[in-house]
PDB file of C-alpha atoms in Angstrom:
ATOM      1  CA  MET A   1      67.503  79.137  95.498  1.00  0.00           C
ATOM      2  CA  GLN A   2      66.658  75.471  96.556  1.00  0.00           C
ATOM      3  CA  ARG A   3      66.352  73.733 100.141  1.00  0.00           C
ATOM      4  CA  LEU A   4      68.104  70.347  99.829  1.00  0.00           C
ATOM      5  CA  GLU A   5      68.736  69.454 103.733  1.00  0.00           C
ATOM      6  CA  HIS A   6      67.743  70.894 106.593  1.00  0.00           C
ATOM      7  CA  ARG A   7      68.624  69.542 110.298  1.00  0.00           C
ATOM      8  CA  ALA A   8      68.820  70.669 113.811  1.00  0.00           C
ATOM      9  CA  CYS A   9      71.843  70.990 115.106  1.00  0.00           C
ATOM     10  CA  PHE A  10      72.802  73.019 118.869  1.00  0.00           C
ATOM     11  CA  GLY A  11      69.282  74.503 118.915  1.00  0.00           C
ATOM     12  CA  GLY A  12      69.536  75.619 115.535  1.00  0.00           C
ATOM     13  CA  TRP A  13      69.666  75.110 111.450  1.00  0.00           C
ATOM     14  CA  GLN A  14      72.156  72.641 108.635  1.00  0.00           C
ATOM     15  CA  ASP A  15      71.135  73.628 106.111  1.00  0.00           C
ATOM     16  CA  VAL A  16      72.686  73.321 102.576  1.00  0.00           C
ATOM     17  CA  TYR A  17      71.746  75.170  99.818  1.00  0.00           C
ATOM     18  CA  GLN A  18      71.616  74.938  95.822  1.00  0.00           C
ATOM     19  CA  HIS A  19      71.659  78.442  93.347  1.00  0.00           C
ATOM     20  CA  GLU A  20      72.369  79.861  89.966  1.00  0.00           C
ATOM     21  CA  SER A  21      75.111  81.810  90.357  1.00  0.00           C
ATOM     22  CA  THR A  22      75.776  84.301  87.944  1.00  0.00           C
ATOM     23  CA  ALA A  23      79.671  84.670  88.800  1.00  0.00           C
ATOM     24  CA  THR A  24      79.894  80.950  87.639  1.00  0.00           C
ATOM     25  CA  GLY A  25      76.726  79.306  85.463  1.00  0.00           C
ATOM     26  CA  THR A  26      77.132  77.289  87.185  1.00  0.00           C
ATOM     27  CA  SER A  27      74.496  76.378  90.098  1.00  0.00           C
ATOM     28  CA  MET A  28      76.490  76.545  93.513  1.00  0.00           C
ATOM     29  CA  ARG A  29      75.679  74.928  96.696  1.00  0.00           C
ATOM     30  CA  PHE A  30      76.558  76.344 100.349  1.00  0.00           C
ATOM     31  CA  GLY A  31      76.253  75.047 103.561  1.00  0.00           C
ATOM     32  CA  LEU A  32      74.635  76.905 105.706  1.00  0.00           C
ATOM     33  CA  TYR A  33      74.304  77.424 109.794  1.00  0.00           C
ATOM     34  CA  LEU A  34      72.017  79.365 111.185  1.00  0.00           C
ATOM     35  CA  PRO A  35      72.465  79.849 114.876  1.00  0.00           C
ATOM     36  CA  PRO A  36      69.792  80.015 117.521  1.00  0.00           C
ATOM     37  CA  GLN A  37      70.346  83.246 117.425  1.00  0.00           C
ATOM     38  CA  ALA A  38      69.391  84.059 114.610  1.00  0.00           C
ATOM     39  CA  ALA A  39      65.127  83.352 115.005  1.00  0.00           C
ATOM     40  CA  HIS A  40      65.820  86.645 117.272  1.00  0.00           C
ATOM     41  CA  GLY A  41      67.526  89.148 114.891  1.00  0.00           C
ATOM     42  CA  ARG A  42      70.470  89.118 112.463  1.00  0.00           C
ATOM     43  CA  CYS A  43      74.110  87.658 112.467  1.00  0.00           C
ATOM     44  CA  PRO A  44      77.777  88.012 112.034  1.00  0.00           C
ATOM     45  CA  VAL A  45      78.859  85.845 109.055  1.00  0.00           C
ATOM     46  CA  LEU A  46      82.460  82.971 109.479  1.00  0.00           C
ATOM     47  CA  TYR A  47      82.839  82.005 105.829  1.00  0.00           C
ATOM     48  CA  TRP A  48      84.567  79.245 105.690  1.00  0.00           C
ATOM     49  CA  LEU A  49      86.176  77.942 102.569  1.00  0.00           C
ATOM     50  CA  SER A  50      87.836  73.667 101.704  1.00  0.00           C
ATOM     51  CA  GLY A  51      90.557  72.696  99.640  1.00  0.00           C
ATOM     52  CA  LEU A  52      91.241  70.971  97.787  1.00  0.00           C
ATOM     53  CA  THR A  53      88.697  67.191  96.085  1.00  0.00           C
ATOM     54  CA  CYS A  54      86.192  68.820  99.243  1.00  0.00           C
ATOM     55  CA  THR A  55      82.741  69.920  99.065  1.00  0.00           C
ATOM     56  CA  GLU A  56      80.608  72.269 100.760  1.00  0.00           C
ATOM     57  CA  GLN A  57      79.954  68.915 102.831  1.00  0.00           C
ATOM     58  CA  ASN A  58      83.119  68.271 104.040  1.00  0.00           C
ATOM     59  CA  PHE A  59      83.604  70.781 106.607  1.00  0.00           C
ATOM     60  CA  ILE A  60      79.662  70.641 107.591  1.00  0.00           C
ATOM     61  CA  THR A  61      80.081  66.719 109.281  1.00  0.00           C
ATOM     62  CA  LYS A  62      83.472  67.186 109.668  1.00  0.00           C
ATOM     63  CA  ALA A  63      84.363  69.903 111.616  1.00  0.00           C
ATOM     64  CA  GLY A  64      81.997  70.411 114.439  1.00  0.00           C
ATOM     65  CA  VAL A  65      81.870  73.309 114.066  1.00  0.00           C
ATOM     66  CA  GLN A  66      77.593  74.663 115.342  1.00  0.00           C
ATOM     67  CA  ARG A  67      78.175  73.401 118.081  1.00  0.00           C
ATOM     68  CA  TYR A  68      80.637  76.850 118.881  1.00  0.00           C
ATOM     69  CA  ALA A  69      79.173  78.944 116.822  1.00  0.00           C
ATOM     70  CA  ALA A  70      75.521  78.469 118.280  1.00  0.00           C
ATOM     71  CA  GLU A  71      77.730  79.248 121.139  1.00  0.00           C
ATOM     72  CA  HIS A  72      78.234  82.549 120.004  1.00  0.00           C
ATOM     73  CA  GLY A  73      75.924  83.083 118.033  1.00  0.00           C
ATOM     74  CA  LEU A  74      77.590  83.155 114.474  1.00  0.00           C
ATOM     75  CA  ILE A  75      76.242  82.411 111.465  1.00  0.00           C
ATOM     76  CA  VAL A  76      78.198  79.525 108.416  1.00  0.00           C
ATOM     77  CA  VAL A  77      78.730  80.170 105.705  1.00  0.00           C
ATOM     78  CA  ALA A  78      80.582  76.490 103.411  1.00  0.00           C
ATOM     79  CA  PRO A  79      80.355  76.661 100.575  1.00  0.00           C
ATOM     80  CA  ASP A  80      81.547  74.508  97.453  1.00  0.00           C
ATOM     81  CA  THR A  81      85.343  74.424  96.300  1.00  0.00           C
ATOM     82  CA  SER A  82      84.430  74.809  92.394  1.00  0.00           C
ATOM     83  CA  PRO A  83      81.735  75.359  89.824  1.00  0.00           C
ATOM     84  CA  ARG A  84      80.498  71.765  88.977  1.00  0.00           C
ATOM     85  CA  GLY A  85      78.813  70.510  85.809  1.00  0.00           C
ATOM     86  CA  GLU A  86      77.652  69.358  82.692  1.00  0.00           C
ATOM     87  CA  GLY A  87      79.883  71.381  80.019  1.00  0.00           C
ATOM     88  CA  VAL A  88      81.720  72.816  83.070  1.00  0.00           C
ATOM     89  CA  ALA A  89      86.120  72.246  82.461  1.00  0.00           C
ATOM     90  CA  ASP A  90      88.040  69.389  83.985  1.00  0.00           C
ATOM     91  CA  ALA A  91      91.545  67.810  84.129  1.00  0.00           C
ATOM     92  CA  ASP A  92      92.143  63.545  84.854  1.00  0.00           C
ATOM     93  CA  ARG A  93      93.837  64.923  88.051  1.00  0.00           C
ATOM     94  CA  TYR A  94      92.919  65.992  91.587  1.00  0.00           C
ATOM     95  CA  ASP A  95      94.571  68.952  92.502  1.00  0.00           C
ATOM     96  CA  LEU A  96      93.061  70.974  89.131  1.00  0.00           C
ATOM     97  CA  GLY A  97      88.867  71.374  88.137  1.00  0.00           C
ATOM     98  CA  GLN A  98      86.057  70.530  89.456  1.00  0.00           C
ATOM     99  CA  GLY A  99      87.188  70.235  92.736  1.00  0.00           C
ATOM    100  CA  ALA A 100      89.990  72.447  92.608  1.00  0.00           C
ATOM    101  CA  GLY A 101      89.237  75.622  91.645  1.00  0.00           C
ATOM    102  CA  PHE A 102      92.147  77.632  93.986  1.00  0.00           C
ATOM    103  CA  TYR A 103      89.979  80.799  94.287  1.00  0.00           C
ATOM    104  CA  VAL A 104      90.828  82.649  91.241  1.00  0.00           C
ATOM    105  CA  ASP A 105      88.923  84.459  88.591  1.00  0.00           C
ATOM    106  CA  ALA A 106      90.617  82.085  85.964  1.00  0.00           C
ATOM    107  CA  THR A 107      90.899  84.384  82.703  1.00  0.00           C
ATOM    108  CA  GLN A 108      92.829  81.133  80.723  1.00  0.00           C
ATOM    109  CA  ALA A 109      90.786  78.734  77.877  1.00  0.00           C
ATOM    110  CA  PRO A 110      89.269  76.385  79.535  1.00  0.00           C
ATOM    111  CA  TRP A 111      88.931  77.797  82.620  1.00  0.00           C
ATOM    112  CA  ALA A 112      87.535  81.539  82.060  1.00  0.00           C
ATOM    113  CA  PRO A 113      83.919  81.170  81.631  1.00  0.00           C
ATOM    114  CA  HIS A 114      83.013  79.035  84.766  1.00  0.00           C
ATOM    115  CA  PHE A 115      86.528  79.857  87.374  1.00  0.00           C
ATOM    116  CA  ARG A 116      85.419  82.618  88.901  1.00  0.00           C
ATOM    117  CA  MET A 117      85.309  81.607  92.395  1.00  0.00           C
ATOM    118  CA  GLN A 118      87.241  84.961  93.476  1.00  0.00           C
ATOM    119  CA  THR A 119      83.727  86.466  92.274  1.00  0.00           C
ATOM    120  CA  TYR A 120      81.663  83.709  94.084  1.00  0.00           C
ATOM    121  CA  VAL A 121      82.742  83.442  97.344  1.00  0.00           C
ATOM    122  CA  ALA A 122      83.980  87.943  97.989  1.00  0.00           C
ATOM    123  CA  GLN A 123      81.160  89.181  95.927  1.00  0.00           C
ATOM    124  CA  GLU A 124      78.368  86.914  95.304  1.00  0.00           C
ATOM    125  CA  LEU A 125      77.659  84.996  97.843  1.00  0.00           C
ATOM    126  CA  PRO A 126      78.229  87.520 100.750  1.00  0.00           C
ATOM    127  CA  ALA A 127      75.215  89.760  98.926  1.00  0.00           C
ATOM    128  CA  LEU A 128      73.865  87.089  98.726  1.00  0.00           C
ATOM    129  CA  VAL A 129      74.191  85.822 102.187  1.00  0.00           C
ATOM    130  CA  GLU A 130      72.890  89.046 103.475  1.00  0.00           C
ATOM    131  CA  SER A 131      70.141  89.293 101.216  1.00  0.00           C
ATOM    132  CA  ALA A 132      67.859  86.329 101.715  1.00  0.00           C
ATOM    133  CA  PHE A 133      68.856  84.650 105.463  1.00  0.00           C
ATOM    134  CA  PRO A 134      69.137  86.947 108.850  1.00  0.00           C
ATOM    135  CA  ALA A 135      72.878  88.398 108.659  1.00  0.00           C
ATOM    136  CA  ASN A 136      74.433  91.248 108.864  1.00  0.00           C
ATOM    137  CA  ASP A 137      77.671  92.851 106.693  1.00  0.00           C
ATOM    138  CA  ARG A 138      79.831  92.128 109.554  1.00  0.00           C
ATOM    139  CA  ARG A 139      82.478  89.274 107.634  1.00  0.00           C
ATOM    140  CA  ALA A 140      84.985  87.175 109.086  1.00  0.00           C
ATOM    141  CA  ILE A 141      86.557  84.893 106.311  1.00  0.00           C
ATOM    142  CA  SER A 142      88.391  81.327 107.617  1.00  0.00           C
ATOM    143  CA  GLY A 143      90.124  78.283 105.353  1.00  0.00           C
ATOM    144  CA  HIS A 144      92.170  75.032 105.105  1.00  0.00           C
ATOM    145  CA  SER A 145      94.783  73.861 102.513  1.00  0.00           C
ATOM    146  CA  MET A 146      93.414  75.295  99.326  1.00  0.00           C
ATOM    147  CA  GLY A 147      90.537  76.739 101.154  1.00  0.00           C
ATOM    148  CA  GLY A 148      93.138  78.842 104.209  1.00  0.00           C
ATOM    149  CA  HIS A 149      95.151  80.259 100.486  1.00  0.00           C
ATOM    150  CA  GLY A 150      91.851  81.857  99.821  1.00  0.00           C
ATOM    151  CA  ALA A 151      90.627  82.827 103.137  1.00  0.00           C
ATOM    152  CA  LEU A 152      94.182  84.900 103.341  1.00  0.00           C
ATOM    153  CA  VAL A 153      93.627  86.161  99.974  1.00  0.00           C
ATOM    154  CA  THR A 154      90.552  87.218  99.722  1.00  0.00           C
ATOM    155  CA  ALA A 155      90.593  88.845 102.943  1.00  0.00           C
ATOM    156  CA  LEU A 156      93.966  90.465 101.812  1.00  0.00           C
ATOM    157  CA  ARG A 157      92.873  91.243  98.123  1.00  0.00           C
ATOM    158  CA  HIS A 158      88.845  92.688  99.660  1.00  0.00           C
ATOM    159  CA  PRO A 159      90.547  95.563 102.612  1.00  0.00           C
ATOM    160  CA  GLY A 160      87.720  96.287 105.230  1.00  0.00           C
ATOM    161  CA  ARG A 161      85.402  93.474 104.063  1.00  0.00           C
ATOM    162  CA  TYR A 162      86.874  90.878 106.793  1.00  0.00           C
ATOM    163  CA  ARG A 163      86.447  92.121 110.678  1.00  0.00           C
ATOM    164  CA  SER A 164      89.088  88.981 111.091  1.00  0.00           C
ATOM    165  CA  VAL A 165      91.017  85.881 109.112  1.00  0.00           C
ATOM    166  CA  SER A 166      92.390  83.381 109.752  1.00  0.00           C
ATOM    167  CA  ALA A 167      93.645  79.503 107.882  1.00  0.00           C
ATOM    168  CA  PHE A 168      93.698  76.045 108.752  1.00  0.00           C
ATOM    169  CA  ALA A 169      96.942  75.284 107.150  1.00  0.00           C
ATOM    170  CA  PRO A 170      97.193  76.907 104.397  1.00  0.00           C
ATOM    171  CA  ILE A 171      99.046  76.852 100.726  1.00  0.00           C
ATOM    172  CA  SER A 172     101.271  80.437 101.801  1.00  0.00           C
ATOM    173  CA  ALA A 173     103.196  81.440  98.866  1.00  0.00           C
ATOM    174  CA  PRO A 174     101.442  79.566  95.245  1.00  0.00           C
ATOM    175  CA  THR A 175     103.878  80.842  93.179  1.00  0.00           C
ATOM    176  CA  GLN A 176     106.143  79.267  94.968  1.00  0.00           C
ATOM    177  CA  VAL A 177     105.009  75.043  95.432  1.00  0.00           C
ATOM    178  CA  PRO A 178     104.079  72.581  93.283  1.00  0.00           C
ATOM    179  CA  TRP A 179     100.498  72.983  93.949  1.00  0.00           C
ATOM    180  CA  GLY A 180      99.751  76.614  93.222  1.00  0.00           C
ATOM    181  CA  GLN A 181     102.256  76.919  90.233  1.00  0.00           C
ATOM    182  CA  GLU A 182     100.212  73.965  88.281  1.00  0.00           C
ATOM    183  CA  ALA A 183      97.197  75.595  89.392  1.00  0.00           C
ATOM    184  CA  LEU A 184      97.852  79.649  88.667  1.00  0.00           C
ATOM    185  CA  GLY A 185      99.169  78.281  85.378  1.00  0.00           C
ATOM    186  CA  ALA A 186      96.582  77.199  84.008  1.00  0.00           C
ATOM    187  CA  TYR A 187      93.751  79.265  85.292  1.00  0.00           C
ATOM    188  CA  LEU A 188      95.597  82.294  84.447  1.00  0.00           C
ATOM    189  CA  GLY A 189      98.064  81.686  82.353  1.00  0.00           C
ATOM    190  CA  GLU A 190     102.384  81.598  81.946  1.00  0.00           C
ATOM    191  CA  ASP A 191     102.886  85.752  82.378  1.00  0.00           C
ATOM    192  CA  ARG A 192     104.208  84.612  86.734  1.00  0.00           C
ATOM    193  CA  GLU A 193     103.596  88.342  87.642  1.00  0.00           C
ATOM    194  CA  ALA A 194      99.799  87.529  86.887  1.00  0.00           C
ATOM    195  CA  TRP A 195      99.906  85.309  89.883  1.00  0.00           C
ATOM    196  CA  LYS A 196     100.782  87.711  92.344  1.00  0.00           C
ATOM    197  CA  ALA A 197      97.305  88.860  92.955  1.00  0.00           C
ATOM    198  CA  TYR A 198      96.842  85.561  94.660  1.00  0.00           C
ATOM    199  CA  ASP A 199      99.565  84.552  96.566  1.00  0.00           C
ATOM    200  CA  ALA A 200      99.145  85.723 100.705  1.00  0.00           C
ATOM    201  CA  CYS A 201     103.455  86.129 100.764  1.00  0.00           C
ATOM    202  CA  GLU A 202     102.895  88.607  97.344  1.00  0.00           C
ATOM    203  CA  LEU A 203      99.983  91.155  98.554  1.00  0.00           C
ATOM    204  CA  ILE A 204     101.417  91.590 102.115  1.00  0.00           C
ATOM    205  CA  ALA A 205     103.686  93.483 100.510  1.00  0.00           C
ATOM    206  CA  ARG A 206     101.813  96.080  99.377  1.00  0.00           C
ATOM    207  CA  ALA A 207      98.965  95.815 101.688  1.00  0.00           C
ATOM    208  CA  THR A 208      97.038  98.396 102.885  1.00  0.00           C
ATOM    209  CA  GLU A 209      95.446  97.533 105.735  1.00  0.00           C
ATOM    210  CA  ARG A 210      96.911  95.255 108.651  1.00  0.00           C
ATOM    211  CA  LEU A 211      94.377  92.634 108.962  1.00  0.00           C
ATOM    212  CA  PRO A 212      95.884  90.407 111.737  1.00  0.00           C
ATOM    213  CA  LEU A 213      96.401  86.873 110.301  1.00  0.00           C
ATOM    214  CA  ARG A 214      95.696  83.958 112.388  1.00  0.00           C
ATOM    215  CA  VAL A 215      97.237  80.446 111.398  1.00  0.00           C
ATOM    216  CA  ASP A 216      97.180  77.833 112.823  1.00  0.00           C
ATOM    217  CA  GLN A 217      99.417  74.656 110.956  1.00  0.00           C
ATOM    218  CA  GLY A 218     100.248  70.781 111.885  1.00  0.00           C
ATOM    219  CA  ALA A 219     104.226  70.766 112.545  1.00  0.00           C
ATOM    220  CA  ASP A 220     103.513  66.566 110.928  1.00  0.00           C
ATOM    221  CA  ASP A 221     101.442  67.443 108.080  1.00  0.00           C
ATOM    222  CA  GLU A 222     102.733  65.214 105.789  1.00  0.00           C
ATOM    223  CA  PHE A 223     102.529  68.682 103.218  1.00  0.00           C
ATOM    224  CA  ILE A 224     104.748  71.256 105.249  1.00  0.00           C
ATOM    225  CA  GLY A 225     107.537  70.969 103.701  1.00  0.00           C
ATOM    226  CA  ARG A 226     106.551  70.887  99.841  1.00  0.00           C
ATOM    227  CA  SER A 227     103.525  72.540  99.424  1.00  0.00           C
ATOM    228  CA  LEU A 228     102.557  74.966 102.120  1.00  0.00           C
ATOM    229  CA  ARG A 229     105.327  76.441 103.454  1.00  0.00           C
ATOM    230  CA  PRO A 230     104.290  78.778 106.562  1.00  0.00           C
ATOM    231  CA  GLU A 231     108.044  79.405 106.610  1.00  0.00           C
ATOM    232  CA  LEU A 232     107.310  81.632 103.254  1.00  0.00           C
ATOM    233  CA  LEU A 233     104.307  83.418 104.794  1.00  0.00           C
ATOM    234  CA  GLN A 234     106.706  84.082 108.316  1.00  0.00           C
ATOM    235  CA  ALA A 235     108.785  85.997 106.385  1.00  0.00           C
ATOM    236  CA  ALA A 236     106.997  87.885 104.366  1.00  0.00           C
ATOM    237  CA  CYS A 237     105.037  88.896 106.861  1.00  0.00           C
ATOM    238  CA  GLU A 238     108.229  89.632 109.157  1.00  0.00           C
ATOM    239  CA  THR A 239     109.711  91.519 106.000  1.00  0.00           C
ATOM    240  CA  ALA A 240     107.025  93.342 106.067  1.00  0.00           C
ATOM    241  CA  GLY A 241     106.077  94.238 109.857  1.00  0.00           C
ATOM    242  CA  TYR A 242     103.159  92.800 109.058  1.00  0.00           C
ATOM    243  CA  PRO A 243     100.991  91.182 111.923  1.00  0.00           C
ATOM    244  CA  LEU A 244     101.063  87.502 111.575  1.00  0.00           C
ATOM    245  CA  ASN A 245      99.982  84.669 114.873  1.00  0.00           C
ATOM    246  CA  LEU A 246     101.554  81.328 113.613  1.00  0.00           C
ATOM    247  CA  ARG A 247     100.777  77.858 115.684  1.00  0.00           C
ATOM    248  CA  LEU A 248     103.050  74.692 114.367  1.00  0.00           C
ATOM    249  CA  ARG A 249     101.030  72.761 116.601  1.00  0.00           C
ATOM    250  CA  ALA A 250     102.363  69.308 117.322  1.00  0.00           C
ATOM    251  CA  GLY A 251     101.035  65.966 115.740  1.00  0.00           C
ATOM    252  CA  TYR A 252      98.785  67.208 113.908  1.00  0.00           C
ATOM    253  CA  ASP A 253      98.128  66.100 110.155  1.00  0.00           C
ATOM    254  CA  HIS A 254      96.644  67.393 107.226  1.00  0.00           C
ATOM    255  CA  SER A 255      93.177  66.129 108.034  1.00  0.00           C
ATOM    256  CA  TYR A 256      90.296  66.772 109.709  1.00  0.00           C
ATOM    257  CA  TYR A 257      91.380  66.157 113.193  1.00  0.00           C
ATOM    258  CA  PHE A 258      93.100  68.594 112.753  1.00  0.00           C
ATOM    259  CA  VAL A 259      90.504  71.550 112.624  1.00  0.00           C
ATOM    260  CA  ALA A 260      88.193  69.797 114.270  1.00  0.00           C
ATOM    261  CA  SER A 261      90.916  69.885 117.685  1.00  0.00           C
ATOM    262  CA  PHE A 262      90.819  73.864 117.429  1.00  0.00           C
ATOM    263  CA  ILE A 263      88.254  75.529 115.526  1.00  0.00           C
ATOM    264  CA  GLY A 264      86.547  76.512 119.329  1.00  0.00           C
ATOM    265  CA  GLU A 265      89.469  78.436 119.166  1.00  0.00           C
ATOM    266  CA  HIS A 266      89.043  80.085 115.811  1.00  0.00           C
ATOM    267  CA  VAL A 267      85.381  80.307 115.976  1.00  0.00           C
ATOM    268  CA  ALA A 268      85.701  82.953 119.519  1.00  0.00           C
ATOM    269  CA  TYR A 269      88.788  84.548 117.872  1.00  0.00           C
ATOM    270  CA  HIS A 270      86.231  85.423 115.299  1.00  0.00           C
ATOM    271  CA  ALA A 271      82.989  86.118 117.385  1.00  0.00           C
ATOM    272  CA  ALA A 272      85.217  89.127 119.382  1.00  0.00           C
ATOM    273  CA  ALA A 273      86.523  90.410 116.717  1.00  0.00           C
ATOM    274  CA  LEU A 274      83.098  90.855 114.166  1.00  0.00           C
ATOM    275  CA  LYS A 275      81.072  91.763 117.549  1.00  0.00           C
ATOM    276  CA  ALA A 276      84.327  94.350 118.366  1.00  0.00           C
TER     277      ALA A 276
END
């Protein structure tokens, strides 16, 4: 593992690392914020999953999370959104291929050899973080857009692994919207039953754990009606009796201005759960 960036920030350190991933068979990068409390003992970890076209850089440079992570003593880990590099499959579009891994383990050619992002974010990356850094095994997960989908799905697929989960403007029902249908069809094939393993609404219907979902959605988000569909998530939770705190934020769109406006509330929410 190689450290690529090391910057003092709110009494801690904002770093970027690169390592060889067994899950993806490629070099992967992730941002890691170490709060000042990490100098004196192990800290809980908040994992952040970013959206379409993002790298590990978007969240760590735009969201302002470090101030709140330092306040609450949380390590924050933000991986890249897909495998990259020579020999890695790609598409001539922003919503498929490199930068658009959708946090699934692909089964179809040409994606299957490298696009194993669910295994990477849920298993390999936490194991690496907890062995190489002053991190304990108390985990929370959050994300934005495609990453909001990833956070909800990862928590629902792995009951007991996370203390809390939240999302900003998630793709709530990927089997029912164009972004999700195109990506899941490419990565998983034509069998729509296989898609359900990566759809939060489908997973809620059969969930064995009742980890509350906290979701913020900009009411003026340009993608809300076509690709995000928060009302489908709300309906699925109501049908299953699953706890959901969905908040529509008037005036906010899909950008990182929206994320930055409420990231402090989300960090405080996760901190309370991680330290309970």
